[in-house]
Each structure stands twice: as C-alpha cells, then as structure tokens.
C-alpha cells in the first residue's frame, strides 16, 4: 500500500499512515472533535506505546479494555476523549477480526463498486455516513483505491479539486484551505 501522505503533518506518523491500512482507518475514526493532525498522529502514538511499528487488529481487539484506555490516556493523550475512543478503536478492531480476518485493507481490496465500498465503510463501528464518504474520498484521492463510481459514492467529498476534508490534505497549504472551508461551513450553519 505504501503511499506518501501528509495527513498528520509529522513525517513518522505520516509514514505509518502511508503503509498501514489499519493506521489510516484508526486515524479516520479518531478524526472528530480534535484537529485533524492530532487525530491522524494518534495511530503512530498508539503503535509507539504498544512497542510496535504498526497496529495489529488482533492484538488491539484482545487487549484489556481498561489497560488500552489507560494507554490512550497517557500524556499527551491520543484524543480529547481517550477512554471513549479506546473503546471505539477496540470495537473497530474486533469488527475487523470477525469480518476481515483483522486485515483492514480487505475492506476495499475486493469492493465491486464505489457504492459497495461505501456500504462496507458505513458498516464499520464509528463510521456514520459522512465519515464513510470522507474515508472513501481519502482512499480514492490519495491511496489509489478507485472502484467504479467511487467519486459519486463519496458525494461532495469525492469532487476533484475540492478542499472539504482530510481527503484533500496533501500538505500545509491544502490543510489551510480545508480549515478555511470548515470555518466557512460553521459560519454558515451558525448564521441560519
């Protein structure tokens, strides 16, 4: 899978995201109520604390929930809500073990279409419609995962040249554009 990404804006964290399907999936799960870079640095921090250079769904799913939550809570915490996110990560990993032999990449490797891939992503614990569409756009735009109809299935996030989400971040300049778009969206919502 080795892909060059700049989602975390930290070379060592981005390296992991570029080569580990599970890491990028966990980063997407963490991407809520914290800055995007913090969320996508999370998988690297977790791997480091587990004493590994990658994440393993079997290992995470089998961990004691309290100990795993404590691991995410160590300073600096992996997320603003480390306890609840630890639970979500373990639920995601358990789902992967039960449905994809623990291999996150299997979610998209044999997807028949963009619609099928969206359905698979939306079935993941913690992945609502928007998160599934954003992740589908991220896979298509930056990881070369482009089953037929992927842009349509990703909705507006799949649009070429847009700066709506993490799917569009390729460096500091595009990160600033995505932040500006999100700020504009918040301003539009609050004025309604």
JSON list of C-alpha atoms in Angstrom, two decimals:
[
{"chain": "A", "resi": 1, "resn": "UNK", "atom": "CA", "xyz": [0.00, 0.00, 0.00]},
{"chain": "A", "resi": 2, "resn": "UNK", "atom": "CA", "xyz": [2.97, 2.37, 0.63]},
{"chain": "A", "resi": 3, "resn": "UNK", "atom": "CA", "xyz": [1.69, 5.84, -0.22]},
{"chain": "A", "resi": 4, "resn": "UNK", "atom": "CA", "xyz": [3.16, 9.24, 0.62]},
{"chain": "A", "resi": 5, "resn": "UNK", "atom": "CA", "xyz": [0.64, 11.24, 2.67]},
{"chain": "A", "resi": 6, "resn": "UNK", "atom": "CA", "xyz": [0.79, 14.35, 4.85]},
{"chain": "A", "resi": 7, "resn": "UNK", "atom": "CA", "xyz": [-2.31, 13.91, 6.99]},
{"chain": "A", "resi": 8, "resn": "UNK", "atom": "CA", "xyz": [-0.64, 14.15, 10.40]},
{"chain": "A", "resi": 9, "resn": "UNK", "atom": "CA", "xyz": [1.92, 16.73, 9.26]},
{"chain": "A", "resi": 10, "resn": "UNK", "atom": "CA", "xyz": [4.54, 14.66, 11.16]},
{"chain": "A", "resi": 11, "resn": "UNK", "atom": "CA", "xyz": [6.88, 12.57, 8.97]},
{"chain": "A", "resi": 12, "resn": "UNK", "atom": "CA", "xyz": [6.99, 9.49, 11.25]},
{"chain": "A", "resi": 13, "resn": "UNK", "atom": "CA", "xyz": [3.20, 9.47, 11.74]},
{"chain": "A", "resi": 14, "resn": "UNK", "atom": "CA", "xyz": [2.58, 10.08, 8.04]},
{"chain": "A", "resi": 15, "resn": "UNK", "atom": "CA", "xyz": [4.96, 7.24, 7.16]},
{"chain": "A", "resi": 16, "resn": "UNK", "atom": "CA", "xyz": [2.82, 4.84, 9.22]},
{"chain": "A", "resi": 17, "resn": "UNK", "atom": "CA", "xyz": [-0.38, 6.18, 7.63]},
{"chain": "A", "resi": 18, "resn": "UNK", "atom": "CA", "xyz": [1.14, 5.66, 4.19]},
{"chain": "A", "resi": 19, "resn": "UNK", "atom": "CA", "xyz": [1.93, 1.98, 4.75]},
{"chain": "A", "resi": 20, "resn": "UNK", "atom": "CA", "xyz": [-0.70, 0.74, 7.22]},
{"chain": "A", "resi": 21, "resn": "UNK", "atom": "CA", "xyz": [-4.36, 0.35, 6.23]},
{"chain": "A", "resi": 22, "resn": "UNK", "atom": "CA", "xyz": [-5.35, -0.13, 9.88]},
{"chain": "A", "resi": 23, "resn": "UNK", "atom": "CA", "xyz": [-3.48, 3.02, 10.96]},
{"chain": "A", "resi": 24, "resn": "UNK", "atom": "CA", "xyz": [-5.26, 5.23, 8.42]},
{"chain": "A", "resi": 25, "resn": "UNK", "atom": "CA", "xyz": [-8.61, 3.66, 9.37]},
{"chain": "A", "resi": 26, "resn": "UNK", "atom": "CA", "xyz": [-7.95, 4.34, 13.08]},
{"chain": "A", "resi": 27, "resn": "UNK", "atom": "CA", "xyz": [-6.85, 7.89, 12.22]},
{"chain": "A", "resi": 28, "resn": "UNK", "atom": "CA", "xyz": [-10.16, 8.45, 10.46]},
{"chain": "A", "resi": 29, "resn": "UNK", "atom": "CA", "xyz": [-12.03, 7.05, 13.47]},
{"chain": "A", "resi": 30, "resn": "UNK", "atom": "CA", "xyz": [-10.16, 9.48, 15.75]},
{"chain": "A", "resi": 31, "resn": "UNK", "atom": "CA", "xyz": [-10.93, 12.42, 13.43]},
{"chain": "A", "resi": 32, "resn": "UNK", "atom": "CA", "xyz": [-13.68, 14.07, 15.43]},
{"chain": "A", "resi": 33, "resn": "UNK", "atom": "CA", "xyz": [-13.64, 16.88, 17.98]},
{"chain": "A", "resi": 34, "resn": "UNK", "atom": "CA", "xyz": [-9.86, 17.30, 17.66]},
{"chain": "A", "resi": 35, "resn": "UNK", "atom": "CA", "xyz": [-7.63, 18.90, 15.00]},
{"chain": "A", "resi": 36, "resn": "UNK", "atom": "CA", "xyz": [-7.08, 16.59, 12.01]},
{"chain": "A", "resi": 37, "resn": "UNK", "atom": "CA", "xyz": [-3.32, 16.38, 12.56]},
{"chain": "A", "resi": 38, "resn": "UNK", "atom": "CA", "xyz": [-3.85, 15.27, 16.17]},
{"chain": "A", "resi": 39, "resn": "UNK", "atom": "CA", "xyz": [-6.31, 12.58, 15.06]},
{"chain": "A", "resi": 40, "resn": "UNK", "atom": "CA", "xyz": [-4.04, 11.23, 12.34]},
{"chain": "A", "resi": 41, "resn": "UNK", "atom": "CA", "xyz": [-0.99, 11.28, 14.64]},
{"chain": "A", "resi": 42, "resn": "UNK", "atom": "CA", "xyz": [-2.92, 9.03, 17.03]},
{"chain": "A", "resi": 43, "resn": "UNK", "atom": "CA", "xyz": [-2.17, 5.70, 15.31]},
{"chain": "A", "resi": 44, "resn": "UNK", "atom": "CA", "xyz": [1.58, 6.40, 15.46]},
{"chain": "A", "resi": 45, "resn": "UNK", "atom": "CA", "xyz": [1.35, 7.29, 19.16]},
{"chain": "A", "resi": 46, "resn": "UNK", "atom": "CA", "xyz": [-0.64, 4.12, 19.87]},
{"chain": "A", "resi": 47, "resn": "UNK", "atom": "CA", "xyz": [1.87, 1.95, 17.96]},
{"chain": "A", "resi": 48, "resn": "UNK", "atom": "CA", "xyz": [4.76, 3.54, 19.87]},
{"chain": "A", "resi": 49, "resn": "UNK", "atom": "CA", "xyz": [3.05, 2.91, 23.21]},
{"chain": "A", "resi": 50, "resn": "UNK", "atom": "CA", "xyz": [2.40, -0.70, 22.19]},
{"chain": "A", "resi": 51, "resn": "UNK", "atom": "CA", "xyz": [6.12, -1.04, 21.39]},
{"chain": "A", "resi": 52, "resn": "UNK", "atom": "CA", "xyz": [5.46, -1.69, 17.71]},
{"chain": "A", "resi": 53, "resn": "UNK", "atom": "CA", "xyz": [6.00, -0.04, 14.34]},
{"chain": "A", "resi": 54, "resn": "UNK", "atom": "CA", "xyz": [2.42, -0.82, 13.23]},
{"chain": "A", "resi": 55, "resn": "UNK", "atom": "CA", "xyz": [-1.04, -1.53, 14.60]},
{"chain": "A", "resi": 56, "resn": "UNK", "atom": "CA", "xyz": [-2.44, -5.06, 14.77]},
{"chain": "A", "resi": 57, "resn": "UNK", "atom": "CA", "xyz": [-6.23, -5.50, 14.89]},
{"chain": "A", "resi": 58, "resn": "UNK", "atom": "CA", "xyz": [-5.97, -8.90, 16.62]},
{"chain": "A", "resi": 59, "resn": "UNK", "atom": "CA", "xyz": [-3.71, -7.50, 19.35]},
{"chain": "A", "resi": 60, "resn": "UNK", "atom": "CA", "xyz": [-5.82, -4.38, 19.95]},
{"chain": "A", "resi": 61, "resn": "UNK", "atom": "CA", "xyz": [-9.10, -6.33, 19.97]},
{"chain": "A", "resi": 62, "resn": "UNK", "atom": "CA", "xyz": [-7.71, -8.76, 22.57]},
{"chain": "A", "resi": 63, "resn": "UNK", "atom": "CA", "xyz": [-6.30, -6.10, 24.93]},
{"chain": "A", "resi": 64, "resn": "UNK", "atom": "CA", "xyz": [-7.81, -5.48, 28.33]},
{"chain": "A", "resi": 65, "resn": "UNK", "atom": "CA", "xyz": [-10.19, -2.52, 27.78]},
{"chain": "A", "resi": 66, "resn": "UNK", "atom": "CA", "xyz": [-9.08, -0.66, 30.92]},
{"chain": "A", "resi": 67, "resn": "UNK", "atom": "CA", "xyz": [-5.40, -1.04, 30.10]},
{"chain": "A", "resi": 68, "resn": "UNK", "atom": "CA", "xyz": [-5.98, 0.03, 26.49]},
{"chain": "A", "resi": 69, "resn": "UNK", "atom": "CA", "xyz": [-7.90, 3.11, 27.68]},
{"chain": "A", "resi": 70, "resn": "UNK", "atom": "CA", "xyz": [-5.03, 3.91, 30.09]},
{"chain": "A", "resi": 71, "resn": "UNK", "atom": "CA", "xyz": [-2.57, 3.60, 27.20]},
{"chain": "A", "resi": 72, "resn": "UNK", "atom": "CA", "xyz": [-4.52, 6.20, 25.19]},
{"chain": "A", "resi": 73, "resn": "UNK", "atom": "CA", "xyz": [-4.89, 8.42, 28.25]},
{"chain": "A", "resi": 74, "resn": "UNK", "atom": "CA", "xyz": [-1.14, 8.73, 28.95]},
{"chain": "A", "resi": 75, "resn": "UNK", "atom": "CA", "xyz": [0.12, 12.28, 28.49]},
{"chain": "A", "resi": 76, "resn": "UNK", "atom": "CA", "xyz": [-0.08, 13.53, 25.87]},
{"chain": "A", "resi": 77, "resn": "UNK", "atom": "CA", "xyz": [-3.45, 11.86, 25.39]},
{"chain": "A", "resi": 78, "resn": "UNK", "atom": "CA", "xyz": [-4.20, 10.36, 21.98]},
{"chain": "A", "resi": 79, "resn": "UNK", "atom": "CA", "xyz": [-7.57, 12.17, 21.85]},
{"chain": "A", "resi": 80, "resn": "UNK", "atom": "CA", "xyz": [-9.63, 14.66, 23.81]},
{"chain": "A", "resi": 81, "resn": "UNK", "atom": "CA", "xyz": [-11.77, 11.69, 24.93]},
{"chain": "A", "resi": 82, "resn": "UNK", "atom": "CA", "xyz": [-9.20, 8.89, 25.24]},
{"chain": "A", "resi": 83, "resn": "UNK", "atom": "CA", "xyz": [-11.44, 6.47, 27.16]},
{"chain": "A", "resi": 84, "resn": "UNK", "atom": "CA", "xyz": [-14.36, 6.51, 24.74]},
{"chain": "A", "resi": 85, "resn": "UNK", "atom": "CA", "xyz": [-12.04, 6.49, 21.72]},
{"chain": "A", "resi": 86, "resn": "UNK", "atom": "CA", "xyz": [-10.13, 3.50, 23.13]},
{"chain": "A", "resi": 87, "resn": "UNK", "atom": "CA", "xyz": [-13.45, 1.64, 23.30]},
{"chain": "A", "resi": 88, "resn": "UNK", "atom": "CA", "xyz": [-14.30, 2.64, 19.71]},
{"chain": "A", "resi": 89, "resn": "UNK", "atom": "CA", "xyz": [-10.89, 1.56, 18.42]},
{"chain": "A", "resi": 90, "resn": "UNK", "atom": "CA", "xyz": [-11.29, -1.82, 20.10]},
{"chain": "A", "resi": 91, "resn": "UNK", "atom": "CA", "xyz": [-14.80, -2.20, 18.66]},
{"chain": "A", "resi": 92, "resn": "UNK", "atom": "CA", "xyz": [-13.44, -1.38, 15.20]},
{"chain": "A", "resi": 93, "resn": "UNK", "atom": "CA", "xyz": [-10.60, -3.89, 15.59]},
{"chain": "A", "resi": 94, "resn": "UNK", "atom": "CA", "xyz": [-13.00, -6.59, 16.88]},
{"chain": "A", "resi": 95, "resn": "UNK", "atom": "CA", "xyz": [-15.21, -5.96, 13.83]},
{"chain": "A", "resi": 96, "resn": "UNK", "atom": "CA", "xyz": [-12.17, -6.28, 11.55]},
{"chain": "A", "resi": 97, "resn": "UNK", "atom": "CA", "xyz": [-11.10, -9.53, 13.22]},
{"chain": "A", "resi": 98, "resn": "UNK", "atom": "CA", "xyz": [-14.62, -11.00, 12.91]},
{"chain": "A", "resi": 99, "resn": "UNK", "atom": "CA", "xyz": [-15.34, -9.83, 9.36]},
{"chain": "A", "resi": 100, "resn": "UNK", "atom": "CA", "xyz": [-11.99, -9.28, 7.60]},
{"chain": "A", "resi": 101, "resn": "UNK", "atom": "CA", "xyz": [-9.52, -11.59, 9.40]},
{"chain": "A", "resi": 102, "resn": "UNK", "atom": "CA", "xyz": [-8.09, -8.47, 11.08]},
{"chain": "A", "resi": 103, "resn": "UNK", "atom": "CA", "xyz": [-6.94, -7.04, 7.75]},
{"chain": "A", "resi": 104, "resn": "UNK", "atom": "CA", "xyz": [-8.32, -3.51, 7.22]},
{"chain": "A", "resi": 105, "resn": "UNK", "atom": "CA", "xyz": [-7.24, -3.48, 3.58]},
{"chain": "A", "resi": 106, "resn": "UNK", "atom": "CA", "xyz": [-9.68, -6.32, 2.80]},
{"chain": "A", "resi": 107, "resn": "UNK", "atom": "CA", "xyz": [-12.49, -3.78, 3.23]},
{"chain": "A", "resi": 108, "resn": "UNK", "atom": "CA", "xyz": [-11.55, -2.14, -0.05]},
{"chain": "A", "resi": 109, "resn": "UNK", "atom": "CA", "xyz": [-9.43, -4.70, -1.92]},
{"chain": "A", "resi": 110, "resn": "UNK", "atom": "CA", "xyz": [-12.33, -6.59, -3.45]},
{"chain": "A", "resi": 111, "resn": "UNK", "atom": "CA", "xyz": [-15.09, -3.98, -3.33]},
{"chain": "A", "resi": 112, "resn": "UNK", "atom": "CA", "xyz": [-17.18, -4.30, -6.52]},
{"chain": "A", "resi": 113, "resn": "UNK", "atom": "CA", "xyz": [-18.02, -0.60, -6.81]},
{"chain": "A", "resi": 114, "resn": "UNK", "atom": "CA", "xyz": [-17.91, 2.73, -5.03]},
{"chain": "A", "resi": 115, "resn": "UNK", "atom": "CA", "xyz": [-21.40, 2.01, -3.72]},
{"chain": "A", "resi": 116, "resn": "UNK", "atom": "CA", "xyz": [-20.25, -1.38, -2.35]},
{"chain": "A", "resi": 117, "resn": "UNK", "atom": "CA", "xyz": [-17.18, 0.19, -0.71]},
{"chain": "A", "resi": 118, "resn": "UNK", "atom": "CA", "xyz": [-19.31, 2.93, 0.84]},
{"chain": "A", "resi": 119, "resn": "UNK", "atom": "CA", "xyz": [-21.64, 0.25, 2.24]},
{"chain": "A", "resi": 120, "resn": "UNK", "atom": "CA", "xyz": [-18.67, -1.63, 3.75]},
{"chain": "A", "resi": 121, "resn": "UNK", "atom": "CA", "xyz": [-17.22, 1.54, 5.30]},
{"chain": "A", "resi": 122, "resn": "UNK", "atom": "CA", "xyz": [-20.60, 2.66, 6.63]},
{"chain": "A", "resi": 123, "resn": "UNK", "atom": "CA", "xyz": [-20.96, -0.74, 8.36]},
{"chain": "A", "resi": 124, "resn": "UNK", "atom": "CA", "xyz": [-17.80, -0.14, 10.41]},
{"chain": "A", "resi": 125, "resn": "UNK", "atom": "CA", "xyz": [-18.31, 0.77, 14.08]},
{"chain": "A", "resi": 126, "resn": "UNK", "atom": "CA", "xyz": [-17.97, 4.54, 14.47]},
{"chain": "A", "resi": 127, "resn": "UNK", "atom": "CA", "xyz": [-18.39, 5.28, 10.74]},
{"chain": "A", "resi": 128, "resn": "UNK", "atom": "CA", "xyz": [-21.54, 7.24, 10.01]},
{"chain": "A", "resi": 129, "resn": "UNK", "atom": "CA", "xyz": [-22.48, 8.35, 6.51]},
{"chain": "A", "resi": 130, "resn": "UNK", "atom": "CA", "xyz": [-20.23, 11.42, 6.44]},
{"chain": "A", "resi": 131, "resn": "UNK", "atom": "CA", "xyz": [-17.18, 9.67, 7.89]},
{"chain": "A", "resi": 132, "resn": "UNK", "atom": "CA", "xyz": [-17.64, 6.78, 5.42]},
{"chain": "A", "resi": 133, "resn": "UNK", "atom": "CA", "xyz": [-17.88, 9.22, 2.49]},
{"chain": "A", "resi": 134, "resn": "UNK", "atom": "CA", "xyz": [-14.81, 11.17, 3.64]},
{"chain": "A", "resi": 135, "resn": "UNK", "atom": "CA", "xyz": [-12.79, 7.97, 4.08]},
{"chain": "A", "resi": 136, "resn": "UNK", "atom": "CA", "xyz": [-13.93, 6.73, 0.66]},
{"chain": "A", "resi": 137, "resn": "UNK", "atom": "CA", "xyz": [-12.76, 10.04, -0.83]},
{"chain": "A", "resi": 138, "resn": "UNK", "atom": "CA", "xyz": [-9.44, 9.73, 1.02]},
{"chain": "A", "resi": 139, "resn": "UNK", "atom": "CA", "xyz": [-8.92, 6.22, -0.36]},
{"chain": "A", "resi": 140, "resn": "UNK", "atom": "CA", "xyz": [-9.72, 7.37, -3.89]},
{"chain": "A", "resi": 141, "resn": "UNK", "atom": "CA", "xyz": [-7.82, 10.63, -3.90]},
{"chain": "A", "resi": 142, "resn": "UNK", "atom": "CA", "xyz": [-4.67, 9.60, -2.02]},
{"chain": "A", "resi": 143, "resn": "UNK", "atom": "CA", "xyz": [-4.44, 5.81, -1.88]},
{"chain": "A", "resi": 144, "resn": "UNK", "atom": "CA", "xyz": [-5.44, 4.93, -5.45]},
{"chain": "A", "resi": 145, "resn": "UNK", "atom": "CA", "xyz": [-8.46, 2.88, -4.34]},
{"chain": "A", "resi": 146, "resn": "UNK", "atom": "CA", "xyz": [-10.89, 3.75, -7.10]},
{"chain": "A", "resi": 147, "resn": "UNK", "atom": "CA", "xyz": [-13.61, 1.20, -7.73]},
{"chain": "A", "resi": 148, "resn": "UNK", "atom": "CA", "xyz": [-16.11, 2.26, -10.38]},
{"chain": "A", "resi": 149, "resn": "UNK", "atom": "CA", "xyz": [-18.38, 5.03, -9.07]},
{"chain": "A", "resi": 150, "resn": "UNK", "atom": "CA", "xyz": [-16.17, 5.91, -6.09]},
{"chain": "A", "resi": 151, "resn": "UNK", "atom": "CA", "xyz": [-16.47, 9.69, -6.58]},
{"chain": "A", "resi": 152, "resn": "UNK", "atom": "CA", "xyz": [-20.26, 9.52, -6.71]},
{"chain": "A", "resi": 153, "resn": "UNK", "atom": "CA", "xyz": [-20.38, 7.29, -3.62]},
{"chain": "A", "resi": 154, "resn": "UNK", "atom": "CA", "xyz": [-18.13, 9.76, -1.77]},
{"chain": "A", "resi": 155, "resn": "UNK", "atom": "CA", "xyz": [-20.58, 12.59, -2.51]},
{"chain": "A", "resi": 156, "resn": "UNK", "atom": "CA", "xyz": [-19.19, 16.12, -2.43]},
{"chain": "A", "resi": 157, "resn": "UNK", "atom": "CA", "xyz": [-16.01, 14.81, -0.72]},
{"chain": "A", "resi": 158, "resn": "UNK", "atom": "CA", "xyz": [-15.12, 12.99, -3.94]},
{"chain": "A", "resi": 159, "resn": "UNK", "atom": "CA", "xyz": [-15.16, 16.13, -6.07]},
{"chain": "A", "resi": 160, "resn": "UNK", "atom": "CA", "xyz": [-11.90, 16.79, -7.83]},
{"chain": "A", "resi": 161, "resn": "UNK", "atom": "CA", "xyz": [-10.13, 19.97, -6.68]},
{"chain": "A", "resi": 162, "resn": "UNK", "atom": "CA", "xyz": [-12.27, 20.39, -3.56]},
{"chain": "A", "resi": 163, "resn": "UNK", "atom": "CA", "xyz": [-10.87, 21.28, -0.15]},
{"chain": "A", "resi": 164, "resn": "UNK", "atom": "CA", "xyz": [-13.59, 19.89, 2.14]},
{"chain": "A", "resi": 165, "resn": "UNK", "atom": "CA", "xyz": [-11.92, 17.25, 4.27]},
{"chain": "A", "resi": 166, "resn": "UNK", "atom": "CA", "xyz": [-8.84, 15.27, 5.20]},
{"chain": "A", "resi": 167, "resn": "UNK", "atom": "CA", "xyz": [-9.17, 13.57, 1.80]},
{"chain": "A", "resi": 168, "resn": "UNK", "atom": "CA", "xyz": [-7.88, 16.82, 0.26]},
{"chain": "A", "resi": 169, "resn": "UNK", "atom": "CA", "xyz": [-4.87, 17.39, 2.53]},
{"chain": "A", "resi": 170, "resn": "UNK", "atom": "CA", "xyz": [-1.58, 16.97, 0.70]},
{"chain": "A", "resi": 171, "resn": "UNK", "atom": "CA", "xyz": [0.47, 19.46, 2.70]},
{"chain": "A", "resi": 172, "resn": "UNK", "atom": "CA", "xyz": [0.32, 22.62, 4.84]},
{"chain": "A", "resi": 173, "resn": "UNK", "atom": "CA", "xyz": [-1.22, 24.75, 2.07]},
{"chain": "A", "resi": 174, "resn": "UNK", "atom": "CA", "xyz": [-4.13, 22.39, 1.40]},
{"chain": "A", "resi": 175, "resn": "UNK", "atom": "CA", "xyz": [-4.60, 21.91, 5.16]},
{"chain": "A", "resi": 176, "resn": "UNK", "atom": "CA", "xyz": [-5.11, 25.68, 5.45]},
{"chain": "A", "resi": 177, "resn": "UNK", "atom": "CA", "xyz": [-7.67, 25.56, 2.61]},
{"chain": "A", "resi": 178, "resn": "UNK", "atom": "CA", "xyz": [-9.59, 22.72, 4.28]},
{"chain": "A", "resi": 179, "resn": "UNK", "atom": "CA", "xyz": [-9.57, 24.62, 7.59]},
{"chain": "A", "resi": 180, "resn": "UNK", "atom": "CA", "xyz": [-10.89, 27.74, 5.82]},
{"chain": "A", "resi": 181, "resn": "UNK", "atom": "CA", "xyz": [-13.67, 25.68, 4.20]},
{"chain": "A", "resi": 182, "resn": "UNK", "atom": "CA", "xyz": [-14.66, 24.16, 7.55]},
{"chain": "A", "resi": 183, "resn": "UNK", "atom": "CA", "xyz": [-14.66, 27.58, 9.25]},
{"chain": "A", "resi": 184, "resn": "UNK", "atom": "CA", "xyz": [-16.85, 28.94, 6.45]},
{"chain": "A", "resi": 185, "resn": "UNK", "atom": "CA", "xyz": [-19.26, 25.99, 6.88]},
{"chain": "A", "resi": 186, "resn": "UNK", "atom": "CA", "xyz": [-19.50, 26.60, 10.62]},
{"chain": "A", "resi": 187, "resn": "UNK", "atom": "CA", "xyz": [-20.17, 30.27, 9.99]},
{"chain": "A", "resi": 188, "resn": "UNK", "atom": "CA", "xyz": [-22.94, 29.43, 7.52]},
{"chain": "A", "resi": 189, "resn": "UNK", "atom": "CA", "xyz": [-24.56, 27.00, 9.97]},
{"chain": "A", "resi": 190, "resn": "UNK", "atom": "CA", "xyz": [-24.47, 29.39, 12.91]},
{"chain": "A", "resi": 191, "resn": "UNK", "atom": "CA", "xyz": [-25.99, 32.24, 10.88]},
{"chain": "A", "resi": 192, "resn": "UNK", "atom": "CA", "xyz": [-29.01, 30.13, 9.87]}
]
